[in-house]
């Protein structure tokens, strides 16, 4: 084959520069000798991790005035059954209608809650990211908290023996909802939550309260320890609940007195400063095989015992 280009003109050769590419790369190195591949994968993984940190986190869309959305058919039915203060029900167009959707429509109509039919893409943009809404969502306005001292003064003015529950580090809204329900059931006048590091009256708390949140006020304390001190100055005794308490809950002597029961978190219990403000730390006797009761159950047991002792003293 002649070394000529187009029109028969001589073509320059490579001078042997391409010969090395034809020789191949030789035998494959052993796995233990290919350290550079491991280093390259390690660097790539570290760089990907750094890029993930720098990437903006996907957050739920902000609702006006602190409102939130209850999404999903089961959650929507439960919320409406619990008398949650919904302001709007959103239903996607052309969804499959089942018994839950029918009940949602009936409950919303019974309570005169506006219903809006919107497109599914619109509903997708409204709900939290990566949330399955099943074609329905309920808008819940921000909860309006009461003032703790005002609630105490109202109870005293009505000649009631004060009975309040305060949460110290309880962060699960379902526990808050259960405590609201128990406090209402056993004659309490209110529940107090601190402004920081505490569960708030979200839609989950409303659902767990099973309608009690519509009857029992929840107060917000800017500083829980200051609020406890205000209650003590007003003549209210403060009882802390803790597994290692020095007083047994059964037959509690202070049960018939004005009471503020303080409940700590499941993991850490009462904080040190809060425990120091308590007039007594009460414990609930339980089987040794059980480590502890969660905040909701412990509060229910304590409120029942206080209610029982008050009824027996009448």
mmCIF file of N, CA and C in Angstrom, residues 1 7 19 23 27 36 52 60 67 70 122 135 152 162 166 207 229 251 265 269 271 286 292:
data_model
loop_
_atom_site.group_PDB
_atom_site.id
_atom_site.type_symbol
_atom_site.label_atom_id
_atom_site.label_comp_id
_atom_site.label_asym_id
_atom_site.label_seq_id
_atom_site.Cartn_x
_atom_site.Cartn_y
_atom_site.Cartn_z
ATOM 1 N N UNK A 1 0.867 -1.196 0.000
ATOM 2 C CA UNK A 1 0.000 0.000 0.000
ATOM 3 C C UNK A 1 0.893 1.232 0.000
ATOM 4 N N UNK A 7 -5.060 12.918 -4.477
ATOM 5 C CA UNK A 7 -4.475 13.383 -5.727
ATOM 6 C C UNK A 7 -3.053 12.869 -5.914
ATOM 7 N N UNK A 19 3.520 4.168 17.458
ATOM 8 C CA UNK A 19 3.837 2.771 17.685
ATOM 9 C C UNK A 19 3.535 2.339 19.115
ATOM 10 N N UNK A 23 1.079 -0.930 21.151
ATOM 11 C CA UNK A 23 1.686 -1.970 21.979
ATOM 12 C C UNK A 23 0.793 -2.399 23.144
ATOM 13 N N UNK A 27 0.249 -6.082 31.196
ATOM 14 C CA UNK A 27 -0.583 -6.873 32.114
ATOM 15 C C UNK A 27 -1.266 -5.986 33.162
ATOM 16 N N UNK A 36 -4.058 3.637 43.659
ATOM 17 C CA UNK A 36 -4.555 4.907 43.123
ATOM 18 C C UNK A 36 -6.063 4.859 42.831
ATOM 19 N N UNK A 52 -23.087 17.570 48.650
ATOM 20 C CA UNK A 52 -24.411 17.358 49.247
ATOM 21 C C UNK A 52 -24.651 18.313 50.410
ATOM 22 N N UNK A 60 -40.203 21.989 53.162
ATOM 23 C CA UNK A 60 -41.606 22.110 52.831
ATOM 24 C C UNK A 60 -41.927 23.558 52.489
ATOM 25 N N UNK A 67 -49.476 28.596 59.286
ATOM 26 C CA UNK A 67 -50.420 27.492 59.072
ATOM 27 C C UNK A 67 -49.670 26.261 58.575
ATOM 28 N N UNK A 70 -52.421 19.156 56.813
ATOM 29 C CA UNK A 70 -52.590 17.743 57.144
ATOM 30 C C UNK A 70 -52.863 17.025 55.829
ATOM 31 N N UNK A 122 -50.987 21.496 41.394
ATOM 32 C CA UNK A 122 -51.097 22.559 42.399
ATOM 33 C C UNK A 122 -50.979 21.989 43.808
ATOM 34 N N UNK A 135 -54.281 13.006 47.159
ATOM 35 C CA UNK A 135 -55.315 13.853 46.567
ATOM 36 C C UNK A 135 -56.090 14.705 47.536
ATOM 37 N N UNK A 152 -54.295 30.662 85.244
ATOM 38 C CA UNK A 152 -54.332 30.431 86.690
ATOM 39 C C UNK A 152 -55.298 31.391 87.363
ATOM 40 N N UNK A 162 -56.866 24.846 91.409
ATOM 41 C CA UNK A 162 -56.019 24.777 90.212
ATOM 42 C C UNK A 162 -55.366 23.408 90.017
ATOM 43 N N UNK A 166 -47.400 21.019 83.211
ATOM 44 C CA UNK A 166 -46.358 21.705 82.441
ATOM 45 C C UNK A 166 -45.399 20.676 81.865
ATOM 46 N N UNK A 207 -54.729 15.927 66.577
ATOM 47 C CA UNK A 207 -55.341 14.630 66.295
ATOM 48 C C UNK A 207 -55.267 13.713 67.511
ATOM 49 N N UNK A 229 -42.190 29.658 89.036
ATOM 50 C CA UNK A 229 -42.026 30.559 90.179
ATOM 51 C C UNK A 229 -43.267 31.436 90.370
ATOM 52 N N UNK A 251 -51.603 8.036 97.160
ATOM 53 C CA UNK A 251 -51.823 8.703 98.439
ATOM 54 C C UNK A 251 -51.076 10.020 98.581
ATOM 55 N N UNK A 265 -38.941 14.858 79.998
ATOM 56 C CA UNK A 265 -38.837 14.048 78.787
ATOM 57 C C UNK A 265 -38.527 12.597 79.148
ATOM 58 N N UNK A 269 -35.641 13.124 81.541
ATOM 59 C CA UNK A 269 -36.427 13.451 82.724
ATOM 60 C C UNK A 269 -36.490 14.953 82.953
ATOM 61 N N UNK A 271 -35.281 18.617 83.990
ATOM 62 C CA UNK A 271 -34.014 19.343 84.011
ATOM 63 C C UNK A 271 -33.662 19.711 85.449
ATOM 64 N N UNK A 286 -43.813 1.036 89.388
ATOM 65 C CA UNK A 286 -44.039 0.158 88.235
ATOM 66 C C UNK A 286 -43.197 -1.098 88.396
ATOM 67 N N UNK A 292 -39.393 2.553 82.218
ATOM 68 C CA UNK A 292 -40.092 3.798 82.515
ATOM 69 C C UNK A 292 -41.365 3.874 81.694
#
